[in-house]
Amino acid sequence: MELSDQLTVWAERVETNLPLYLQDCSALEPRLIEAMHYALLNGGKRIRPALVYMSCNFCGGSPELADRAAAAIEAVHSYSLVHDDLPAMDDDDLRRGQPTCHIAFDEATAILAGDALQCFAFELLSARNSELLPDRQLRMLNILSGASGASGMVAGQAYDLAHVGDSLTLEQLQAMHAFKTGRLITAALQLGAAAAGCEDPETLERLQRYGDLIGLAFQVQDDLLDIEGDTETLGKPQGSDQAQNKPTYPALLGIAGARAKLEQLHREALESLEPFGPSATPLLELANFIVTRDH
Amino acid sequence: MELSDQLTVWAERVETNLPLYLQDCSALEPRLIEAMHYALLNGGKRIRPALVYMSCNFCGGSPELADRAAAAIEAVHSYSLVHDDLPAMDDDDLRRGQPTCHIAFDEATAILAGDALQCFAFELLSARNSELLPDRQLRMLNILSGASGASGMVAGQAYDLAHVGDSLTLEQLQAMHAFKTGRLITAALQLGAAAAGCEDPETLERLQRYGDLIGLAFQVQDDLLDIEGDTETLGKPQGSDQAQNKPTYPALLGIAGARAKLEQLHREALESLEPFGPSATPLLELANFIVTRDH
């Protein structure tokens, strides 16, 4: 199967599971569940769930083992977008071409839906699962919580907001992105490996390195798309980083420099998986997809 | 030891542990950690950690087993206060006599500190712990996540916000509080029992019933204090529920009716623990404390 078809299969799988899992939430306040549903099912690329499934498969596990982790990491990603879009944060009205959660609902509902989505991720991973041993589930909870909070994604977001308008060094920009997006992308690979029960240190180390590299590559390409992309394809206003004077790779390295950086990260990502031969092909194809995507 | 002294001991214990645990968070954005610290250590009553320790002790476990759970549930409670105080939610400037987190820092930092605090709770409970078996840790993660999100605290908060100014029936008001505050109070007792390894169904059921009753009693007393309390003792403006036209027990039952309700809940809470005899004395004393507290 071609990668794009495989990504569609995984995206559909997580998009089928998410509403089923949401049904277990209380019906006390239906509007909260509607807002969670809206935030989860608004046409995201589902890169993180795909990485969970790919990594689980690469480590010899069945997709069933990865289902809840794929849904959980998408819940964390979705909550972060809902909160990032709030007026006090990035103040964005559009996300993937649709009104953001606080526009479609209201600000209080968006704050609470984000809070509930984060919690939902940990509910999913801590639910009793006859297919996973408790220590494996615990490891997955540890991976996701470690990557999401004050030592991960939220720290990166806070650093980003604190430095709008500042000149960052390349090291600072890289650190910011490693936290803001990189930690969760690497966590997706680690979750898939943990779901499959992989404990081989070299495999885990190489998957982590691959994750760190494609995470940064993803961000460099995001920055380039903000400049070179097209509002309709992007589903958000082109040029919004520049308009907000945000530190980006192109602002620091120029467009050609950012492209060269992207190619270097891409090459290193491919190299990190070389020892695994053809079994790593889907992961290599995903690295290619990340650097060539147009939205 | 008298209950008030014992509560001080537990409060100091969790207040000593929280900054130690926070040290493990990344130093990428110190202001985020400062805001988390500010939200965690601003003089709360630490009722939930006390319940974790009391329940763990009641079930025969040492305080060491309950330390991380006590810190975790306080982190969830603290994050909920930070987000509840935001301008788009209750818009409160004062909490326990101090500026709320978004006033002391800024709104974006308060949103992110709240997000990071929720995640921190799950980091604490999922960290490898040589004293707790993985399935016990997993059970604790399941308890806390189930009580905190869209089937628990956040649902109650969403329901509350959706009904400001509405007339609620007593059943609706009770359901709202059962979710908004009750679930977390009951979870504190369940966490302590799980930490101690208690699996006796009758004990767990009676602890849950006691938790549900004191959780509601706590809220009835909160509503009464908002009317009868004193701004300085409360650390927040007296009468703010009435000013915001919030549904409360006194609004629905009158002050005398709310007092009668409080007494009924108190009596039922004491009855729920009768079979345990003197070993339940600290929990009985806590129920007494909740209905007589003045802040």
Coordinates of C-alpha atoms in Angstrom, one line a residue:
Chain A
M1 CA 0.0 0.0 0.0
E2 CA 1.3 3.5 -0.8
L3 CA 2.0 5.7 2.1
S4 CA -0.8 8.2 1.3
D5 CA -3.3 5.3 1.3
Q6 CA -1.9 3.9 4.5
L7 CA -2.1 7.3 6.2
T8 CA -5.7 7.4 5.1
V9 CA -6.4 4.0 6.6
W10 CA -4.8 5.0 9.9
A11 CA -6.6 8.4 9.9
E12 CA -9.9 6.7 9.4
R13 CA -9.1 4.2 12.1
V14 CA -8.5 6.9 14.7
E15 CA -11.4 8.9 13.5
T16 CA -13.7 5.9 13.9
N17 CA -12.3 5.1 17.4
L18 CA -12.4 8.7 18.8
P19 CA -16.2 9.1 18.8
L20 CA -16.7 5.6 20.2
Y21 CA -14.3 6.4 23.0
L22 CA -16.1 9.7 23.6
Q23 CA -19.3 7.9 24.1
D24 CA -18.0 6.7 27.5
C25 CA -17.9 10.3 28.7
S26 CA -20.7 11.5 30.9
A27 CA -23.8 13.1 29.3
L28 CA -24.1 15.8 32.0
E29 CA -23.2 18.7 29.8
P30 CA -23.7 17.6 26.1
R31 CA -22.2 20.9 24.8
L32 CA -18.8 20.0 26.4
I33 CA -18.8 16.7 24.6
E34 CA -19.9 18.4 21.3
A35 CA -16.9 20.8 21.7
M36 CA -14.5 18.0 22.3
H37 CA -15.9 16.2 19.3
Y38 CA -15.6 19.3 17.2
A39 CA -12.0 19.8 18.3
L40 CA -11.1 16.1 17.7
L41 CA -12.8 15.6 14.4
N42 CA -12.0 18.7 12.2
G43 CA -9.9 17.2 9.5
G44 CA -6.4 17.0 11.1
K45 CA -3.6 15.2 9.3
R46 CA -3.4 12.6 12.1
I47 CA 0.3 12.4 11.8
R48 CA 0.8 11.5 15.5
P49 CA -1.7 8.6 15.4
A50 CA -0.1 7.4 12.2
L51 CA 3.3 7.4 13.9
V52 CA 1.9 5.4 16.8
Y53 CA 0.5 2.8 14.4
M54 CA 3.7 2.8 12.2
S55 CA 6.0 2.4 15.2
C56 CA 3.9 -0.4 16.7
N57 CA 3.8 -2.2 13.4
F58 CA 7.6 -1.7 13.0
C59 CA 8.1 -3.3 16.4
G60 CA 5.9 -6.2 15.5
G61 CA 2.7 -5.2 17.3
S62 CA -0.9 -5.3 16.0
P63 CA -2.9 -2.1 15.4
E64 CA -5.3 -3.1 18.2
L65 CA -2.5 -2.7 20.7
A66 CA -1.9 0.9 19.5
D67 CA -5.6 2.1 19.2
R68 CA -5.9 3.8 22.5
A69 CA -2.5 5.4 22.4
A70 CA -3.2 6.7 18.9
A71 CA -6.4 8.3 20.1
A72 CA -4.8 9.6 23.3
I73 CA -2.0 11.4 21.5
E74 CA -4.4 13.0 19.1
A75 CA -6.5 14.1 22.1
V76 CA -3.4 15.9 23.6
H77 CA -2.6 17.4 20.2
S78 CA -6.2 18.6 19.7
Y79 CA -6.4 20.1 23.2
S80 CA -3.2 22.0 22.6
L81 CA -4.6 23.5 19.4
V82 CA -7.8 24.6 21.1
H83 CA -5.9 26.4 23.8
D84 CA -3.3 27.8 21.5
D85 CA -6.1 29.4 19.4
L86 CA -7.7 31.2 22.4
P87 CA -7.8 35.0 22.3
A88 CA -5.2 35.2 25.2
M89 CA -2.8 33.0 23.2
D90 CA -2.5 33.1 19.4
D91 CA -6.0 34.5 18.9
D92 CA -6.8 32.5 15.8
D93 CA -10.3 32.4 14.3
L94 CA -9.6 29.7 11.7
R95 CA -8.1 26.3 12.0
R96 CA -8.0 23.9 9.1
G97 CA -10.4 26.2 7.3
Q98 CA -13.0 26.0 10.0
P99 CA -13.9 28.3 12.9
T100 CA -11.7 27.5 15.9
C101 CA -13.4 26.0 18.9
H102 CA -13.9 29.2 20.9
I103 CA -15.5 30.8 17.8
A104 CA -17.7 27.8 17.1
F105 CA -18.7 27.5 20.7
D106 CA -17.4 30.1 23.2
E107 CA -14.2 30.9 25.1
A108 CA -15.2 29.2 28.4
T109 CA -16.4 26.0 26.6
A110 CA -13.1 26.0 24.6
I111 CA -11.0 26.2 27.7
L112 CA -13.0 23.4 29.4
A113 CA -13.1 21.2 26.2
G114 CA -9.3 21.5 26.0
D115 CA -9.0 20.6 29.7
A116 CA -11.3 17.6 29.3
L117 CA -9.5 16.5 26.1
Q118 CA -6.1 16.4 27.9
C119 CA -7.7 14.4 30.7
F120 CA -9.4 12.1 28.2
A121 CA -6.0 11.1 26.8
F122 CA -5.0 9.8 30.3
E123 CA -8.4 8.2 30.7
L124 CA -7.9 6.3 27.5
L125 CA -4.4 5.1 28.4
S126 CA -5.3 4.1 32.0
A127 CA -8.5 2.2 31.1
R128 CA -8.1 -1.5 31.9
N129 CA -6.9 -3.2 28.7
S130 CA -6.8 -7.0 28.6
E131 CA -4.3 -6.9 25.8
L132 CA -1.7 -4.8 27.5
L133 CA 0.2 -5.6 30.7
P134 CA -0.2 -3.0 33.5
D135 CA 3.5 -2.1 33.4
R136 CA 3.3 -1.5 29.7
Q137 CA 0.3 0.8 30.1
L138 CA 2.1 2.6 32.9
R139 CA 5.1 3.1 30.7
M140 CA 2.8 4.6 28.0
L141 CA 1.2 7.0 30.5
N142 CA 4.7 8.0 31.6
I143 CA 5.7 8.7 28.0
L144 CA 2.7 10.7 27.1
S145 CA 2.6 12.8 30.3
G146 CA 6.3 13.5 30.2
A147 CA 6.1 14.7 26.7
S148 CA 3.0 16.9 27.1
G149 CA 3.5 19.1 30.1
A150 CA 6.0 21.4 31.8
S151 CA 8.9 19.2 30.6
G152 CA 7.5 19.0 27.1
M153 CA 4.9 20.5 24.8
V154 CA 3.5 23.1 27.3
A155 CA 7.0 24.3 28.1
G156 CA 7.7 24.9 24.4
Q157 CA 4.4 26.7 24.0
A158 CA 5.2 29.0 27.0
Y159 CA 8.7 29.6 25.7
D160 CA 7.3 30.5 22.2
L161 CA 4.8 33.0 23.7
A162 CA 7.4 34.5 25.9
H163 CA 9.6 35.2 22.9
V164 CA 7.3 36.6 20.3
G165 CA 9.1 39.5 18.7
D166 CA 12.5 38.5 20.2
S167 CA 15.5 37.5 18.1
L168 CA 16.3 33.9 19.0
T169 CA 19.5 32.1 18.3
L170 CA 19.2 28.9 16.2
E171 CA 19.9 26.9 19.4
Q172 CA 17.0 28.6 21.1
L173 CA 14.6 28.2 18.2
Q174 CA 15.6 24.5 18.0
A175 CA 15.0 24.0 21.7
M176 CA 11.7 25.7 21.5
H177 CA 10.5 23.4 18.7
A178 CA 12.0 20.3 20.3
F179 CA 9.7 21.0 23.2
K180 CA 6.7 22.4 21.4
T181 CA 6.2 19.9 18.7
G182 CA 9.2 17.5 18.8
R183 CA 8.5 15.9 22.2
L184 CA 5.0 14.8 21.2
I185 CA 6.1 13.4 17.8
T186 CA 8.9 11.4 19.4
A187 CA 6.4 10.3 22.1
A188 CA 4.1 8.9 19.3
L189 CA 6.9 6.6 18.2
Q190 CA 7.7 5.6 21.8
L191 CA 4.1 4.9 22.5
G192 CA 3.8 2.6 19.4
A193 CA 7.0 0.8 20.5
A194 CA 5.8 0.4 24.1
A195 CA 2.4 -0.8 22.9
A196 CA 4.2 -3.5 20.9
G197 CA 6.3 -4.4 23.9
C198 CA 9.7 -3.4 22.3
E199 CA 12.4 -3.2 24.9
D200 CA 15.5 -3.3 22.6
P201 CA 17.6 -0.3 23.6
E202 CA 19.1 0.3 20.1
T203 CA 15.6 0.2 18.4
L204 CA 14.2 2.6 21.0
E205 CA 17.2 5.0 20.7
R206 CA 17.0 5.0 16.9
L207 CA 13.3 5.6 17.0
Q208 CA 13.8 8.5 19.4
R209 CA 16.5 10.0 17.2
Y210 CA 14.3 9.6 14.1
G211 CA 11.4 11.2 16.0
D212 CA 13.5 14.2 17.1
L213 CA 14.7 14.8 13.6
I214 CA 11.3 14.5 11.8
G215 CA 9.8 16.6 14.6
L216 CA 12.1 19.4 13.8
A217 CA 11.8 18.8 10.0
F218 CA 8.0 19.1 10.5
Q219 CA 8.4 22.5 12.1
V220 CA 10.9 23.8 9.5
Q221 CA 8.4 22.8 6.8
D222 CA 5.6 24.4 8.7
D223 CA 7.5 27.7 8.9
L224 CA 8.3 27.5 5.1
L225 CA 4.6 26.8 4.3
D226 CA 3.6 29.8 6.3
I227 CA 5.6 31.9 3.9
E228 CA 5.3 29.9 0.6
G229 CA 2.0 28.1 1.1
D230 CA -1.5 29.1 0.0
T231 CA -4.2 30.1 2.5
E232 CA -6.8 27.8 1.0
T233 CA -4.5 24.7 1.0
L234 CA -3.2 25.5 4.4
G235 CA -6.6 26.1 5.9
K236 CA -5.2 29.1 7.8
P237 CA -4.1 32.6 6.8
Q238 CA -0.8 32.4 5.0
G239 CA 1.8 34.7 6.5
S240 CA 0.4 34.7 10.1
D241 CA 3.8 33.9 11.7
Q242 CA 5.3 37.0 10.0
A243 CA 2.3 39.1 10.8
Q244 CA 2.8 38.1 14.5
N245 CA 6.5 38.6 14.2
K246 CA 7.2 35.1 15.5
P247 CA 10.7 33.6 15.4
T248 CA 10.9 31.1 12.6
Y249 CA 13.6 29.2 10.7
P250 CA 13.2 31.3 7.6
A251 CA 13.4 34.5 9.6
L252 CA 16.7 33.3 11.1
L253 CA 18.3 31.4 8.2
G254 CA 16.5 32.9 5.2
I255 CA 14.4 30.7 2.9
A256 CA 17.3 29.0 1.3
G257 CA 18.9 28.4 4.6
A258 CA 15.7 26.9 6.0
R259 CA 15.4 24.7 3.0
A260 CA 19.0 23.5 3.5
K261 CA 18.2 22.8 7.2
L262 CA 15.2 20.8 6.2
E263 CA 17.2 18.7 3.8
Q264 CA 19.9 18.0 6.4
L265 CA 17.2 16.9 9.0
H266 CA 15.6 14.7 6.4
R267 CA 18.9 13.0 5.5
E268 CA 19.8 12.4 9.1
A269 CA 16.3 11.0 9.8
L270 CA 16.8 8.5 6.9
E271 CA 20.3 7.6 8.2
S272 CA 19.0 7.0 11.7
L273 CA 16.9 4.1 10.4
E274 CA 19.5 2.6 7.9
P275 CA 20.4 -0.4 10.1
F276 CA 16.8 -1.7 9.9
G277 CA 16.7 -2.2 6.2
P278 CA 13.4 -2.5 4.3
S279 CA 11.3 -3.0 7.5
A280 CA 11.8 0.7 8.1
T281 CA 10.4 1.7 4.7
P282 CA 7.1 3.1 5.9
L283 CA 8.9 5.3 8.4
L284 CA 11.3 6.5 5.7
E285 CA 8.4 7.3 3.5
L286 CA 6.8 9.3 6.2
A287 CA 10.0 11.4 6.6
N288 CA 9.7 12.1 2.8
F289 CA 6.1 13.0 3.2
I290 CA 6.8 15.5 6.0
V291 CA 9.4 17.4 4.0
T292 CA 7.3 17.6 0.9
R293 CA 3.8 18.2 2.3
D294 CA 1.9 21.3 1.1
H295 CA -0.4 21.7 4.1
Chain B
M1 CA -3.2 14.2 67.7
E2 CA -6.1 16.6 67.2
L3 CA -7.6 16.8 63.7
S4 CA -6.5 20.4 63.1
D5 CA -2.9 19.5 64.1
Q6 CA -3.1 16.4 61.8
L7 CA -4.4 18.5 58.9
T8 CA -1.5 20.8 59.4
V9 CA 1.0 17.9 59.3
W10 CA -0.5 16.6 56.1
A11 CA -0.7 20.1 54.5
E12 CA 3.0 20.6 55.4
R13 CA 3.8 17.2 54.0
V14 CA 2.2 17.9 50.6
E15 CA 3.6 21.5 50.6
T16 CA 7.1 20.1 51.1
N17 CA 6.7 17.5 48.4
L18 CA 5.2 19.7 45.7
P19 CA 8.2 22.0 45.1
L20 CA 10.5 18.9 45.2
Y21 CA 8.5 17.2 42.5
L22 CA 8.3 20.5 40.5
Q23 CA 12.1 20.5 40.4
D24 CA 11.9 17.6 37.9
C25 CA 10.2 19.8 35.4
S26 CA 12.3 21.3 32.6
A27 CA 13.8 24.7 33.1
L28 CA 13.1 25.8 29.5
E29 CA 10.6 28.5 30.6
P30 CA 11.1 29.4 34.2
R31 CA 8.1 31.7 34.3
L32 CA 5.8 28.7 33.6
I33 CA 7.3 26.8 36.5
E34 CA 6.9 29.9 38.7
A35 CA 3.2 30.2 37.8
M36 CA 2.7 26.5 38.6
H37 CA 4.5 27.0 41.9
Y38 CA 2.4 30.1 42.6
A39 CA -0.9 28.2 41.8
L40 CA 0.1 25.2 43.9
L41 CA 1.5 27.0 46.9
N42 CA -0.9 29.8 47.8
G43 CA -2.3 28.6 51.1
G44 CA -5.0 26.2 50.1
K45 CA -6.7 24.1 52.8
R46 CA -5.2 20.8 51.3
I47 CA -8.4 18.9 52.1
R48 CA -7.9 16.5 49.1
P49 CA -4.4 15.5 50.0
A50 CA -5.5 15.1 53.6
L51 CA -8.2 12.7 52.4
V52 CA -5.7 10.7 50.4
Y53 CA -3.4 10.4 53.5
M54 CA -6.3 9.6 55.8
S55 CA -7.8 7.0 53.6
C56 CA -4.4 5.4 53.0
N57 CA -3.8 5.3 56.7
F58 CA -7.4 4.0 57.4
C59 CA -6.6 1.1 54.9
G60 CA -3.3 0.3 56.6
G61 CA -0.9 2.0 54.3
S62 CA 2.1 4.3 55.1
P63 CA 2.1 8.0 54.1
E64 CA 5.0 7.3 51.7
L65 CA 2.6 5.3 49.6
A66 CA 0.2 8.2 49.3
D67 CA 2.7 11.1 48.7
R68 CA 2.5 11.3 45.0
A69 CA -1.3 10.8 44.9
A70 CA -1.7 13.6 47.4
A71 CA 0.4 15.9 45.3
A72 CA -1.3 14.8 42.1
I73 CA -4.8 15.5 43.3
E74 CA -3.8 18.9 44.6
A75 CA -2.3 19.6 41.2
V76 CA -5.6 18.8 39.5
H77 CA -7.5 20.9 42.1
S78 CA -5.1 23.8 41.6
Y79 CA -5.2 23.7 37.8
S80 CA -9.0 23.8 38.0
L81 CA -8.9 26.9 40.2
V82 CA -6.5 28.7 37.8
H83 CA -8.7 28.0 34.8
D84 CA -12.0 28.8 36.7
D85 CA -10.6 32.2 37.7
L86 CA -9.9 33.2 34.1
P87 CA -11.7 36.2 32.6
A88 CA -13.7 33.9 30.2
M89 CA -14.8 31.8 33.2
D90 CA -15.5 33.2 36.6
D91 CA -13.3 36.3 36.1
D92 CA -12.0 36.4 39.7
D93 CA -9.1 38.6 40.7
L94 CA -8.7 37.2 44.2
R95 CA -8.2 33.7 45.4
R96 CA -7.4 33.0 49.1
G97 CA -6.7 36.7 49.5
Q98 CA -4.0 36.7 46.8
P99 CA -4.1 37.9 43.2
T100 CA -5.3 35.0 41.0
C101 CA -2.7 33.4 38.6
H102 CA -3.7 35.4 35.5
I103 CA -3.5 38.6 37.5
A104 CA -0.1 37.8 39.1
F105 CA 1.2 36.6 35.8
D106 CA -0.8 37.0 32.6
E107 CA -3.7 35.2 31.0
A108 CA -1.7 33.1 28.5
T109 CA 0.7 32.0 31.3
A110 CA -2.3 31.1 33.5
I111 CA -3.9 28.9 30.8
L112 CA -0.6 27.1 30.2
A113 CA 0.3 26.8 33.9
G114 CA -3.1 25.2 34.3
D115 CA -2.5 22.8 31.4
A116 CA 0.9 21.9 32.8
L117 CA -0.5 21.3 36.3
Q118 CA -3.0 18.9 35.0
C119 CA -0.4 17.0 33.1
F120 CA 1.9 17.2 36.2
A121 CA -0.6 15.2 38.1
F122 CA -0.4 12.3 35.6
E123 CA 3.4 12.6 35.5
L124 CA 3.5 12.1 39.3
L125 CA 1.2 9.1 39.2
S126 CA 2.9 7.4 36.3
A127 CA 6.5 7.9 37.5
R128 CA 8.1 4.5 38.3
N129 CA 7.6 3.9 42.0
S130 CA 9.4 1.0 43.6
E131 CA 6.9 0.9 46.4
L132 CA 3.8 0.5 44.3
L133 CA 3.0 -2.3 41.9
P134 CA 2.2 -1.2 38.3
D135 CA -1.4 -2.4 38.5
R136 CA -1.9 -0.3 41.6
Q137 CA -0.4 2.8 39.9
L138 CA -2.6 2.2 36.9
R139 CA -5.7 1.9 39.1
M140 CA -4.7 5.3 40.6
L141 CA -4.3 6.9 37.2
N142 CA -7.7 5.5 36.2
I143 CA -9.3 6.9 39.4
L144 CA -7.8 10.4 39.0
S145 CA -8.4 10.8 35.2
G146 CA -11.9 9.4 35.5
A147 CA -12.8 11.9 38.2
S148 CA -11.2 15.0 36.6
G149 CA -12.4 15.2 33.0
A150 CA -15.5 15.0 30.9
S151 CA -17.1 12.4 33.2
G152 CA -16.1 14.3 36.3
M153 CA -14.9 17.7 37.5
V154 CA -14.8 19.4 34.1
A155 CA -18.3 18.2 33.2
G156 CA -19.5 19.8 36.5
Q157 CA -17.8 23.0 35.7
A158 CA -19.2 23.1 32.2
Y159 CA -22.7 22.4 33.5
D160 CA -22.3 25.2 36.1
L161 CA -21.2 27.8 33.6
A162 CA -24.0 26.7 31.2
H163 CA -26.6 27.4 34.0
V164 CA -25.6 30.7 35.5
G165 CA -28.8 32.6 36.0
D166 CA -31.0 29.5 35.4
S167 CA -33.3 28.0 38.1
L168 CA -32.1 24.5 38.8
T169 CA -34.0 21.8 40.5
L170 CA -32.4 20.3 43.6
E171 CA -31.6 17.2 41.6
Q172 CA -29.8 19.3 39.0
L173 CA -27.9 21.3 41.6
Q174 CA -26.9 18.1 43.3
A175 CA -25.7 16.5 40.1
M176 CA -23.7 19.6 39.2
H177 CA -21.9 19.5 42.5
A178 CA -21.4 15.8 42.5
F179 CA -19.4 16.3 39.3
K180 CA -17.8 19.6 40.0
T181 CA -16.4 18.9 43.5
G182 CA -17.7 15.5 44.6
R183 CA -15.9 13.3 42.1
L184 CA -12.5 14.7 43.1
I185 CA -13.2 14.4 46.8
T186 CA -14.3 10.8 46.4
A187 CA -11.3 10.2 44.2
A188 CA -9.0 11.4 47.0
L189 CA -10.4 8.6 49.3
Q190 CA -10.2 6.0 46.5
L191 CA -6.6 7.0 45.7
G192 CA -5.6 6.6 49.3
A193 CA -7.3 3.2 49.5
A194 CA -5.7 2.1 46.2
A195 CA -2.2 3.3 47.4
A196 CA -2.7 1.1 50.5
G197 CA -3.7 -1.8 48.3
C198 CA -7.2 -2.0 49.7
E199 CA -9.4 -4.3 47.6
D200 CA -12.2 -5.0 50.1
P201 CA -15.5 -4.2 48.2
E202 CA -17.4 -3.1 51.3
T203 CA -14.6 -0.8 52.5
L204 CA -14.3 0.7 49.0
E205 CA -18.1 1.2 48.7
R206 CA -18.4 2.8 52.1
L207 CA -15.5 5.1 51.5
Q208 CA -17.0 6.1 48.2
R209 CA -20.4 6.8 49.9
Y210 CA -18.7 8.8 52.6
G211 CA -16.8 10.8 49.9
D212 CA -19.9 11.5 47.9
L213 CA -21.7 12.8 51.1
I214 CA -18.9 15.0 52.4
G215 CA -18.3 16.3 48.9
L216 CA -21.8 17.6 48.8
A217 CA -21.6 18.8 52.4
F218 CA -18.5 20.7 51.5
Q219 CA -20.4 22.5 48.7
V220 CA -23.4 23.3 50.8
Q221 CA -21.1 24.8 53.4
D222 CA -19.3 26.7 50.7
D223 CA -22.6 28.2 49.5
L224 CA -23.5 29.1 53.1
L225 CA -20.2 30.7 53.7
D226 CA -20.6 32.8 50.6
I227 CA -23.7 34.3 52.2
E228 CA -22.8 34.3 55.9
G229 CA -19.0 34.4 55.8
D230 CA -16.6 37.3 56.0
T231 CA -14.6 38.5 53.1
E232 CA -11.3 38.6 55.1
T233 CA -11.7 35.1 56.5
L234 CA -12.9 33.6 53.2
G235 CA -10.0 35.3 51.2
K236 CA -12.5 36.1 48.5
P237 CA -15.3 38.6 48.1
Q238 CA -18.3 37.5 50.2
G239 CA -21.5 37.3 48.2
S240 CA -19.9 36.6 44.9
D241 CA -22.2 33.7 44.0
Q242 CA -25.3 36.0 44.6
A243 CA -23.7 38.8 42.6
Q244 CA -23.2 36.4 39.7
N245 CA -26.7 34.9 40.2
K246 CA -25.3 31.4 40.5
P247 CA -27.5 28.5 41.5
T248 CA -26.8 27.6 45.1
Y249 CA -28.4 25.5 47.9
P250 CA -29.4 28.6 49.9
A251 CA -31.0 30.1 46.8
L252 CA -33.0 27.0 46.3
L253 CA -33.7 25.9 49.8
G254 CA -33.4 29.1 51.8
I255 CA -30.7 29.4 54.5
A256 CA -32.5 27.3 57.0
G257 CA -33.2 24.6 54.4
A258 CA -29.6 24.6 53.3
R259 CA -28.5 24.2 56.9
A260 CA -30.9 21.2 57.3
K261 CA -29.5 19.7 54.2
L262 CA -26.0 20.1 55.5
E263 CA -26.9 18.4 58.8
Q264 CA -28.6 15.5 56.9
L265 CA -25.5 14.9 54.7
H266 CA -23.3 15.1 57.8
R267 CA -25.4 12.5 59.6
E268 CA -25.4 10.2 56.6
A269 CA -21.6 10.5 56.2
L270 CA -21.1 9.5 59.9
E271 CA -23.5 6.6 59.4
S272 CA -21.6 5.3 56.3
L273 CA -18.5 4.7 58.5
E274 CA -20.3 3.3 61.5
P275 CA -19.3 -0.4 60.9
F276 CA -15.6 0.5 61.1
G277 CA -15.7 1.7 64.7
P278 CA -12.9 3.8 66.2
S279 CA -10.5 3.2 63.3
A280 CA -12.7 5.7 61.3
T281 CA -12.4 8.4 63.9
P282 CA -10.2 10.7 61.8
L283 CA -12.6 10.5 58.9
L284 CA -15.5 11.3 61.2
E285 CA -13.7 14.3 62.6
L286 CA -13.0 15.5 59.1
A287 CA -16.7 15.3 58.3
N288 CA -17.3 17.5 61.4
F289 CA -14.6 19.9 60.3
I290 CA -16.2 20.3 56.8
V291 CA -19.6 21.3 58.1
T292 CA -18.2 23.7 60.7
R293 CA -15.4 25.3 58.8
D294 CA -15.5 29.1 58.5
H295 CA -13.4 29.5 55.3

